[in-house]
Tab-separated table of C-alpha atoms in Angstrom:
chain	number	residue	atom	x	y	z
A	30	MET	CA	0.733	0.136	-0.084
A	31	LYS	CA	2.125	2.816	1.071
A	32	LYS	CA	4.977	1.423	-1.682
A	33	MET	CA	1.526	2.473	-4.188
A	34	ILE	CA	1.022	5.761	-2.328
A	35	LEU	CA	5.074	6.862	-3.281
A	36	PHE	CA	5.175	5.271	-5.950
A	37	SER	CA	1.702	8.332	-7.461
A	38	ASN	CA	3.636	11.095	-6.667
A	39	GLY	CA	1.365	12.748	-4.592
A	40	ASN	CA	-1.857	12.316	-7.015
A	41	GLN	CA	-4.268	12.763	-4.210
A	42	HIS	CA	-7.306	11.929	-7.432
A	43	ASP	CA	-5.390	8.794	-7.403
A	44	ILE	CA	-4.142	7.392	-3.987
A	45	ASN	CA	-7.735	8.163	-3.222
A	46	HIS	CA	-9.528	6.184	-5.779
A	47	PHE	CA	-7.031	3.178	-5.253
A	48	LEU	CA	-8.052	3.346	-1.581
A	49	LYS	CA	-11.178	3.422	-2.296
A	50	VAL	CA	-11.283	0.111	-4.437
A	51	HIS	CA	-8.623	-2.028	-2.010
A	52	ALA	CA	-11.733	-0.914	0.018
A	53	TYR	CA	-14.444	-1.971	-1.443
A	54	ALA	CA	-12.164	-5.151	-2.758
A	55	ALA	CA	-11.245	-7.107	0.454
A	56	ALA	CA	-15.114	-6.097	2.489
A	57	ILE	CA	-16.609	-7.305	-1.257
A	58	GLY	CA	-14.424	-10.316	-1.390
A	59	ALA	CA	-14.421	-11.501	2.867
A	60	CYS	CA	-18.313	-11.244	2.686
A	61	GLU	CA	-18.325	-13.238	-0.510
A	62	GLY	CA	-16.103	-16.302	1.352
A	63	LEU	CA	-12.909	-15.940	-1.403
A	64	PRO	CA	-10.391	-18.393	0.433
A	65	GLU	CA	-8.138	-16.302	1.965
A	66	ASP	CA	-4.595	-16.143	-1.077
A	67	THR	CA	-7.894	-15.571	-4.002
A	68	LEU	CA	-8.562	-12.530	-1.248
A	69	GLN	CA	-5.318	-11.317	-1.201
A	70	THR	CA	-4.702	-10.922	-4.692
A	71	LEU	CA	-7.413	-9.431	-4.918
A	72	GLU	CA	-6.530	-7.246	-2.577
A	73	LEU	CA	-3.357	-6.514	-4.582
A	74	ALA	CA	-5.392	-6.180	-7.967
A	75	ALA	CA	-6.839	-3.629	-6.342
A	76	ILE	CA	-3.702	-1.401	-4.651
A	77	VAL	CA	-1.844	-0.867	-8.325
A	78	HIS	CA	-5.312	-2.198	-10.944
A	79	ASP	CA	-4.025	1.293	-12.010
A	80	ILE	CA	-0.928	1.259	-12.017
A	81	ALA	CA	-1.289	2.925	-15.363
A	82	CYS	CA	-3.450	5.957	-15.467
A	83	PRO	CA	-0.003	8.134	-14.717
A	84	LEU	CA	1.984	6.535	-18.016
A	85	CYS	CA	-1.173	6.483	-20.009
A	86	ARG	CA	-1.798	10.843	-18.905
A	87	GLU	CA	1.572	11.306	-20.357
A	88	LYS	CA	1.150	9.040	-23.288
A	89	TYR	CA	-1.953	8.985	-24.255
A	90	GLY	CA	-2.754	12.297	-23.285
A	91	ASN	CA	-5.686	10.472	-21.586
A	92	THR	CA	-6.540	7.329	-19.275
A	93	ASN	CA	-8.529	4.957	-21.443
A	94	GLY	CA	-9.189	1.817	-20.131
A	95	ASN	CA	-8.450	0.031	-23.373
A	96	TYR	CA	-4.673	1.704	-22.514
A	97	GLN	CA	-4.879	1.454	-19.409
A	98	GLN	CA	-4.967	-2.701	-19.800
A	99	LEU	CA	-2.541	-2.456	-22.435
A	100	GLU	CA	-0.081	-0.468	-20.026
A	101	GLY	CA	-0.410	-1.571	-16.336
A	102	ALA	CA	1.088	-5.088	-17.535
A	103	PRO	CA	4.392	-4.369	-17.867
A	104	LEU	CA	4.488	-1.899	-14.887
A	105	THR	CA	3.014	-4.085	-12.567
A	106	ARG	CA	5.458	-7.047	-13.107
A	107	ASP	CA	8.532	-3.974	-13.251
A	108	PHE	CA	6.476	-2.574	-9.329
A	109	PHE	CA	6.928	-6.219	-7.858
A	110	ALA	CA	10.152	-6.908	-9.118
A	111	GLY	CA	11.403	-8.551	-5.950
A	112	THR	CA	9.001	-9.509	-4.239
A	113	ASP	CA	8.825	-12.509	-2.043
A	114	ILE	CA	4.720	-12.954	-3.745
A	115	PRO	CA	5.215	-16.337	-5.392
A	116	ALA	CA	4.809	-16.970	-9.606
A	117	ASP	CA	1.884	-17.980	-9.962
A	118	GLN	CA	0.336	-14.861	-7.209
A	119	LEU	CA	1.759	-12.017	-9.255
A	120	GLU	CA	0.297	-13.863	-13.346
A	121	ARG	CA	-2.543	-13.504	-11.272
A	122	ILE	CA	-2.028	-9.673	-9.998
A	123	VAL	CA	-0.568	-8.792	-13.662
A	124	TRP	CA	-3.613	-11.296	-15.491
A	125	LEU	CA	-6.090	-9.020	-12.982
A	126	VAL	CA	-5.319	-5.679	-14.181
A	127	ALA	CA	-4.795	-6.401	-18.171
A	128	HIS	CA	-8.771	-6.449	-17.642
A	129	HIS	CA	-10.208	-4.604	-15.384
A	130	HIS	CA	-12.885	-3.032	-17.613
A	131	THR	CA	-13.098	-5.992	-19.508
A	132	LEU	CA	-16.652	-6.797	-18.557
A	133	ARG	CA	-17.299	-10.185	-20.504
A	134	PRO	CA	-16.025	-13.003	-20.278
A	135	ILE	CA	-15.645	-12.824	-16.488
A	136	GLU	CA	-12.951	-15.389	-15.580
A	137	GLY	CA	-13.260	-15.831	-11.889
A	138	PRO	CA	-14.668	-14.181	-9.043
A	139	ASP	CA	-11.193	-12.019	-8.080
A	140	HIS	CA	-12.067	-10.774	-11.323
A	141	GLN	CA	-15.990	-10.050	-11.044
A	142	ILE	CA	-15.234	-8.259	-7.814
A	143	LEU	CA	-12.459	-6.144	-8.671
A	144	ILE	CA	-15.060	-4.803	-12.011
A	145	GLU	CA	-17.771	-3.965	-9.186
A	146	ALA	CA	-15.187	-2.764	-6.494
A	147	ASP	CA	-14.122	-0.358	-9.544
A	148	TYR	CA	-17.393	0.446	-10.572
A	149	LEU	CA	-18.404	1.573	-6.896
A	150	VAL	CA	-15.910	4.507	-7.526
A	151	ASN	CA	-16.142	5.399	-11.141
A	152	ALA	CA	-20.300	5.960	-10.197
A	153	GLU	CA	-19.643	8.999	-7.699
A	154	GLU	CA	-16.503	9.950	-8.473
A	155	SER	CA	-17.908	10.306	-12.319
A	156	ASN	CA	-20.710	11.564	-10.871
A	157	LEU	CA	-22.460	8.471	-12.877
A	158	PRO	CA	-25.818	9.446	-13.674
A	159	GLU	CA	-28.779	7.126	-12.312
A	160	SER	CA	-30.078	5.344	-14.808
A	161	ASN	CA	-26.508	4.387	-15.188
A	162	ILE	CA	-25.939	3.067	-12.129
A	163	ARG	CA	-28.977	0.726	-12.609
A	164	HIS	CA	-28.353	-1.113	-16.030
A	165	MET	CA	-24.282	-1.761	-14.245
A	166	ASN	CA	-26.230	-3.379	-11.421
A	167	ASP	CA	-28.722	-4.894	-13.748
A	168	ALA	CA	-25.756	-6.515	-16.662
A	169	ILE	CA	-22.992	-6.731	-14.693
A	170	PHE	CA	-23.107	-6.815	-10.674
A	171	LYS	CA	-23.325	-10.530	-10.102
A	172	THR	CA	-22.416	-11.106	-6.439
A	173	ARG	CA	-24.073	-10.967	-3.375
A	174	THR	CA	-22.695	-8.237	-1.261
A	175	GLY	CA	-21.733	-5.394	-5.014
A	176	LYS	CA	-25.206	-5.695	-5.516
A	177	GLU	CA	-25.995	-4.298	-1.955
A	178	LEU	CA	-23.587	-2.094	-1.424
A	179	LEU	CA	-24.173	-0.504	-5.243
A	180	GLU	CA	-27.748	-0.559	-4.279
A	181	SER	CA	-26.790	1.316	0.103
A	182	VAL	CA	-24.594	3.483	-1.457
A	183	TYR	CA	-26.628	5.452	-5.092
A	184	PHE	CA	-30.027	4.485	-4.241
A	185	SER	CA	-31.298	4.834	-0.804
A	186	ARG	CA	-31.252	8.081	-0.050
């Protein structure tokens, strides 16, 4: 967590975004009963899921999801180089970062939960209309916990 905060070089939006996505991912994963190793992988992926945003802003002038996915994999590998994360876990983290804007097909509960956690935060940050949020609830959200949180945060006002 600290390493990613430092990597973000004072960009408060980026830091706050990944902290919120991490919190939602951890909560959904725990409530959905993910195995401990899968939950840890999910949490690490949530922390670094937008690692490519600074590069994308510089290189492309925006943070389009396709660019993030393209640029995120090598950055994630570099970020975790020299750590004690097992190779198979690192490959899954890299895969999740490279697919966190890919809504179909969903490949595993960690992928589903990362999509849901990121959307929970993006909906607020982008001030998305209720119709968009309801559509995502119906079309994309699959976990009981994710649906409950989306409903509580956006529709219980």
